[in-house]
Every structure is written in C-alpha cells, then in structure tokens.
Amino acid sequence: MAAGALGGLAAAAVATPALGGDPLAAGTEVRRAVLEEVSPFAEWLVGGTKIAFGRSEVRRIGDFAHVRAVVGRADGGSLDLDDAPGTGGAARPATISGVLRHRDGRWMLLDAAIERADTIDPDAAYRRWRLPAGLLPPDCAHRQNWGCGEVAR
C-alpha cells in the first residue's frame, strides 16, 4: 500500500508507540500481523482446534507488542479446554496473553499462555522482563474490564 493511500492515518500509526502502549485500533496492519503470529500457538495450546479471536487488545511500543485475546473455535462451537493439554485451570472464556518482538521484518512470539482462573495478574511473569514502560496493561485491568467477546468471523 502506498504511503499516500494512508493519508492522515500514517501520522497516527507512527505516534501510537509514543503514547505508552495505547491499544491499537482494529484493522491496523500491526494488529493483524500480531494476531496472525499468535494464532498457530493458540491453536496448539487448545489441542489443535482451528481458532478465531473474539475480543482482543494489542499494544505496541517500538519493537515490542503485547496481546490479550479471547480464543474461540473458528466454527463457533464451544471450546473444550478440559481435554486440551496445557489448559488445566484456564480462565473462562479462554484468553491468551503474550509478548512479541519485531525482528527481520516480522513479528515473533516470545512467550504466550492461556490465562489461568487462579491468577490475579496473568502478566506477572512479563513484568519481570525489561519491556518498554507502558507496554503491559495495568495489573488486573483485564479482571475488571474484560468481558466475553463474540468469536470473530
């Protein structure tokens, strides 16, 4: 896409990282690329089921991104986490949280996990990393403001 085709959006996209990790709007190229990179890992976590993301939030600062997304089945059926490896004790709805880094022209997943129901702050492990300030959402923000989104079609 030519830079002129973006019009005023180009300046807003460049300014986003300076705003302390404000969530990226739906439809942005970075948001799409981050969710696309997380998708195969999310499918593996839930036992190989084809997935679609419901409500999601992607934050970016420089070369780092943080994603939190509700995971559902692509066909709209119910996601059975009890039979999927690595999802024992998962929060309902199934929600993935992860950190990515942009290298060599693409986003690479550094770490991600399905959030656990017994965890107050699913990003606690990431808070020990040396990530840009403001990349991670505030502690427990998801518990107060995070609802079940419809599975994206």
PDB file of C-alpha atoms in Angstrom:
ATOM      1  CA  MET A   1       0.000   0.000   0.000  1.00  0.00           C
ATOM      2  CA  ALA A   2       1.431   3.378  -0.934  1.00  0.00           C
ATOM      3  CA  ALA A   3       2.121   5.853   1.831  1.00  0.00           C
ATOM      4  CA  GLY A   4      -0.221   8.353   0.183  1.00  0.00           C
ATOM      5  CA  ALA A   5      -3.077   5.847   0.422  1.00  0.00           C
ATOM      6  CA  LEU A   6      -2.896   6.011   4.209  1.00  0.00           C
ATOM      7  CA  GLY A   7      -3.485   9.754   4.327  1.00  0.00           C
ATOM      8  CA  GLY A   8      -3.677  11.073   7.898  1.00  0.00           C
ATOM      9  CA  LEU A   9      -3.571   7.578   9.378  1.00  0.00           C
ATOM     10  CA  ALA A  10       0.175   7.274   8.755  1.00  0.00           C
ATOM     11  CA  ALA A  11       0.967  10.002  11.263  1.00  0.00           C
ATOM     12  CA  ALA A  12      -1.351   8.428  13.859  1.00  0.00           C
ATOM     13  CA  ALA A  13       0.241   4.996  13.403  1.00  0.00           C
ATOM     14  CA  VAL A  14       3.718   6.419  13.916  1.00  0.00           C
ATOM     15  CA  ALA A  15       2.585   8.311  17.018  1.00  0.00           C
ATOM     16  CA  THR A  16       0.937   5.271  18.677  1.00  0.00           C
ATOM     17  CA  PRO A  17       4.120   3.822  20.253  1.00  0.00           C
ATOM     18  CA  ALA A  18       4.886   7.151  21.913  1.00  0.00           C
ATOM     19  CA  LEU A  19       1.521   7.083  23.684  1.00  0.00           C
ATOM     20  CA  GLY A  20       2.612   4.474  26.218  1.00  0.00           C
ATOM     21  CA  GLY A  21       1.131   1.389  24.632  1.00  0.00           C
ATOM     22  CA  ASP A  22      -2.386   2.541  23.876  1.00  0.00           C
ATOM     23  CA  PRO A  23      -4.333  -0.345  22.307  1.00  0.00           C
ATOM     24  CA  LEU A  24      -4.138  -0.441  18.512  1.00  0.00           C
ATOM     25  CA  ALA A  25      -7.355   0.067  16.578  1.00  0.00           C
ATOM     26  CA  ALA A  26      -8.962  -2.851  14.767  1.00  0.00           C
ATOM     27  CA  GLY A  27      -7.858  -3.104  11.166  1.00  0.00           C
ATOM     28  CA  THR A  28      -4.313  -1.815  11.599  1.00  0.00           C
ATOM     29  CA  GLU A  29      -1.561  -3.760   9.848  1.00  0.00           C
ATOM     30  CA  VAL A  30       0.467  -4.258  13.054  1.00  0.00           C
ATOM     31  CA  ARG A  31      -2.560  -5.578  14.934  1.00  0.00           C
ATOM     32  CA  ARG A  32      -3.369  -8.027  12.115  1.00  0.00           C
ATOM     33  CA  ALA A  33       0.255  -9.231  11.922  1.00  0.00           C
ATOM     34  CA  VAL A  34       0.497  -9.728  15.712  1.00  0.00           C
ATOM     35  CA  LEU A  35      -2.739 -11.746  15.892  1.00  0.00           C
ATOM     36  CA  GLU A  36      -1.657 -13.779  12.858  1.00  0.00           C
ATOM     37  CA  GLU A  37       1.636 -14.655  14.595  1.00  0.00           C
ATOM     38  CA  VAL A  38      -0.122 -15.693  17.828  1.00  0.00           C
ATOM     39  CA  SER A  39      -2.792 -17.807  16.099  1.00  0.00           C
ATOM     40  CA  PRO A  40      -0.782 -21.046  15.473  1.00  0.00           C
ATOM     41  CA  PHE A  41       0.432 -21.098  19.079  1.00  0.00           C
ATOM     42  CA  ALA A  42      -3.103 -20.502  20.377  1.00  0.00           C
ATOM     43  CA  GLU A  43      -4.358 -23.375  18.206  1.00  0.00           C
ATOM     44  CA  TRP A  44      -1.635 -25.638  19.598  1.00  0.00           C
ATOM     45  CA  LEU A  45      -2.490 -24.622  23.184  1.00  0.00           C
ATOM     46  CA  VAL A  46      -6.121 -25.624  22.751  1.00  0.00           C
ATOM     47  CA  GLY A  47      -5.337 -29.024  21.273  1.00  0.00           C
ATOM     48  CA  GLY A  48      -5.104 -28.241  17.566  1.00  0.00           C
ATOM     49  CA  THR A  49      -8.613 -26.822  17.233  1.00  0.00           C
ATOM     50  CA  LYS A  50      -8.964 -24.179  14.494  1.00  0.00           C
ATOM     51  CA  ILE A  51      -9.498 -20.925  16.404  1.00  0.00           C
ATOM     52  CA  ALA A  52     -10.793 -17.414  15.889  1.00  0.00           C
ATOM     53  CA  PHE A  53     -10.164 -14.486  18.196  1.00  0.00           C
ATOM     54  CA  GLY A  54     -13.030 -12.699  19.902  1.00  0.00           C
ATOM     55  CA  ARG A  55     -12.333  -9.562  21.893  1.00  0.00           C
ATOM     56  CA  SER A  56      -8.675  -8.664  21.633  1.00  0.00           C
ATOM     57  CA  GLU A  57      -6.278  -5.913  22.615  1.00  0.00           C
ATOM     58  CA  VAL A  58      -2.863  -5.338  21.058  1.00  0.00           C
ATOM     59  CA  ARG A  59      -0.450  -2.785  22.498  1.00  0.00           C
ATOM     60  CA  ARG A  60       2.787  -1.773  20.791  1.00  0.00           C
ATOM     61  CA  ILE A  61       5.806   0.251  21.815  1.00  0.00           C
ATOM     62  CA  GLY A  62       8.714   0.260  19.381  1.00  0.00           C
ATOM     63  CA  ASP A  63       9.697  -3.312  18.517  1.00  0.00           C
ATOM     64  CA  PHE A  64       7.584  -4.901  21.272  1.00  0.00           C
ATOM     65  CA  ALA A  65       3.901  -5.809  21.365  1.00  0.00           C
ATOM     66  CA  HIS A  66       1.595  -7.298  23.990  1.00  0.00           C
ATOM     67  CA  VAL A  67      -1.580  -9.154  23.059  1.00  0.00           C
ATOM     68  CA  ARG A  68      -4.556 -10.331  25.080  1.00  0.00           C
ATOM     69  CA  ALA A  69      -7.318 -12.085  23.170  1.00  0.00           C
ATOM     70  CA  VAL A  70     -10.340 -14.277  23.837  1.00  0.00           C
ATOM     71  CA  VAL A  71      -9.926 -17.566  21.965  1.00  0.00           C
ATOM     72  CA  GLY A  72     -12.910 -19.370  20.462  1.00  0.00           C
ATOM     73  CA  ARG A  73     -13.477 -22.067  17.872  1.00  0.00           C
ATOM     74  CA  ALA A  74     -13.451 -20.869  14.266  1.00  0.00           C
ATOM     75  CA  ASP A  75     -16.685 -22.759  13.573  1.00  0.00           C
ATOM     76  CA  GLY A  76     -18.451 -21.069  16.504  1.00  0.00           C
ATOM     77  CA  GLY A  77     -18.691 -24.292  18.527  1.00  0.00           C
ATOM     78  CA  SER A  78     -17.738 -24.494  22.169  1.00  0.00           C
ATOM     79  CA  LEU A  79     -14.063 -24.748  23.047  1.00  0.00           C
ATOM     80  CA  ASP A  80     -13.438 -27.745  25.344  1.00  0.00           C
ATOM     81  CA  LEU A  81     -10.464 -26.731  27.456  1.00  0.00           C
ATOM     82  CA  ASP A  82     -10.779 -29.718  29.773  1.00  0.00           C
ATOM     83  CA  ASP A  83      -9.377 -32.047  27.106  1.00  0.00           C
ATOM     84  CA  ALA A  84      -6.704 -29.699  25.736  1.00  0.00           C
ATOM     85  CA  PRO A  85      -3.138 -30.093  27.045  1.00  0.00           C
ATOM     86  CA  GLY A  86      -1.726 -27.069  28.822  1.00  0.00           C
ATOM     87  CA  THR A  87      -5.094 -25.510  29.598  1.00  0.00           C
ATOM     88  CA  GLY A  88      -5.823 -27.014  33.019  1.00  0.00           C
ATOM     89  CA  GLY A  89      -7.258 -24.368  35.315  1.00  0.00           C
ATOM     90  CA  ALA A  90      -7.786 -21.966  32.410  1.00  0.00           C
ATOM     91  CA  ALA A  91      -9.916 -18.874  32.880  1.00  0.00           C
ATOM     92  CA  ARG A  92     -13.275 -18.826  31.111  1.00  0.00           C
ATOM     93  CA  PRO A  93     -13.584 -17.570  28.460  1.00  0.00           C
ATOM     94  CA  ALA A  94     -10.244 -18.887  27.219  1.00  0.00           C
ATOM     95  CA  THR A  95      -7.939 -15.885  26.928  1.00  0.00           C
ATOM     96  CA  ILE A  96      -4.380 -15.845  25.634  1.00  0.00           C
ATOM     97  CA  SER A  97      -1.801 -13.299  26.766  1.00  0.00           C
ATOM     98  CA  GLY A  98       1.606 -12.899  25.167  1.00  0.00           C
ATOM     99  CA  VAL A  99       4.593 -10.744  24.244  1.00  0.00           C
ATOM    100  CA  LEU A 100       6.078 -10.386  20.756  1.00  0.00           C
ATOM    101  CA  ARG A 101       9.100  -8.640  19.225  1.00  0.00           C
ATOM    102  CA  HIS A 102       9.520  -7.283  15.713  1.00  0.00           C
ATOM    103  CA  ARG A 103      12.720  -8.638  14.099  1.00  0.00           C
ATOM    104  CA  ASP A 104      13.830  -9.018  10.497  1.00  0.00           C
ATOM    105  CA  GLY A 105      10.605  -7.536   9.163  1.00  0.00           C
ATOM    106  CA  ARG A 106       8.150  -9.754  11.061  1.00  0.00           C
ATOM    107  CA  TRP A 107       6.597 -10.207  14.485  1.00  0.00           C
ATOM    108  CA  MET A 108       7.921 -13.135  16.527  1.00  0.00           C
ATOM    109  CA  LEU A 109       6.187 -14.579  19.567  1.00  0.00           C
ATOM    110  CA  LEU A 110       8.489 -14.527  22.603  1.00  0.00           C
ATOM    111  CA  ASP A 111       6.067 -16.109  25.056  1.00  0.00           C
ATOM    112  CA  ALA A 112       2.337 -16.663  25.481  1.00  0.00           C
ATOM    113  CA  ALA A 113      -0.030 -18.662  27.638  1.00  0.00           C
ATOM    114  CA  ILE A 114      -3.705 -19.251  28.264  1.00  0.00           C
ATOM    115  CA  GLU A 115      -4.635 -17.199  31.325  1.00  0.00           C
ATOM    116  CA  ARG A 116      -5.379 -19.234  34.445  1.00  0.00           C
ATOM    117  CA  ALA A 117      -8.516 -18.717  36.532  1.00  0.00           C
ATOM    118  CA  ASP A 118      -6.494 -18.590  39.772  1.00  0.00           C
ATOM    119  CA  THR A 119      -4.086 -15.874  38.614  1.00  0.00           C
ATOM    120  CA  ILE A 120      -4.688 -12.321  39.703  1.00  0.00           C
ATOM    121  CA  ASP A 121      -2.241 -10.883  37.158  1.00  0.00           C
ATOM    122  CA  PRO A 122      -1.597 -13.054  34.092  1.00  0.00           C
ATOM    123  CA  ASP A 123       1.220 -10.740  33.012  1.00  0.00           C
ATOM    124  CA  ALA A 124       3.159 -11.046  36.286  1.00  0.00           C
ATOM    125  CA  ALA A 125       5.963 -13.052  34.644  1.00  0.00           C
ATOM    126  CA  TYR A 126       6.316 -10.451  31.877  1.00  0.00           C
ATOM    127  CA  ARG A 127       6.563  -7.626  34.424  1.00  0.00           C
ATOM    128  CA  ARG A 128       9.959  -9.049  35.445  1.00  0.00           C
ATOM    129  CA  TRP A 129      11.232  -8.674  31.861  1.00  0.00           C
ATOM    130  CA  ARG A 130      12.848  -5.445  30.700  1.00  0.00           C
ATOM    131  CA  LEU A 131       9.984  -4.388  28.465  1.00  0.00           C
ATOM    132  CA  PRO A 132       9.200  -0.796  27.486  1.00  0.00           C
ATOM    133  CA  ALA A 133       7.269   1.031  30.199  1.00  0.00           C
ATOM    134  CA  GLY A 134       3.552   1.106  29.441  1.00  0.00           C
ATOM    135  CA  LEU A 135       3.556  -1.939  27.143  1.00  0.00           C
ATOM    136  CA  LEU A 136       1.683  -4.172  29.586  1.00  0.00           C
ATOM    137  CA  PRO A 137      -1.803  -3.201  30.733  1.00  0.00           C
ATOM    138  CA  PRO A 138      -2.164  -2.201  34.393  1.00  0.00           C
ATOM    139  CA  ASP A 139      -2.333  -5.040  36.933  1.00  0.00           C
ATOM    140  CA  CYS A 140      -5.711  -6.734  36.945  1.00  0.00           C
ATOM    141  CA  ALA A 141      -7.166  -4.439  34.268  1.00  0.00           C
ATOM    142  CA  HIS A 142      -8.485  -7.493  32.468  1.00  0.00           C
ATOM    143  CA  ARG A 143     -10.348  -8.749  35.534  1.00  0.00           C
ATOM    144  CA  GLN A 144     -12.305  -5.502  35.848  1.00  0.00           C
ATOM    145  CA  ASN A 145     -12.862  -4.604  32.195  1.00  0.00           C
ATOM    146  CA  TRP A 146     -12.514  -7.825  30.236  1.00  0.00           C
ATOM    147  CA  GLY A 147     -15.729  -9.424  29.002  1.00  0.00           C
ATOM    148  CA  CYS A 148     -16.585 -12.224  26.643  1.00  0.00           C
ATOM    149  CA  GLY A 149     -16.327 -11.102  23.057  1.00  0.00           C
ATOM    150  CA  GLU A 150     -18.114 -12.722  20.170  1.00  0.00           C
ATOM    151  CA  VAL A 151     -15.915 -15.024  18.152  1.00  0.00           C
ATOM    152  CA  ALA A 152     -14.584 -13.089  15.159  1.00  0.00           C
ATOM    153  CA  ARG A 153     -15.867 -14.412  11.848  1.00  0.00           C
TER     154      ARG A 153
END
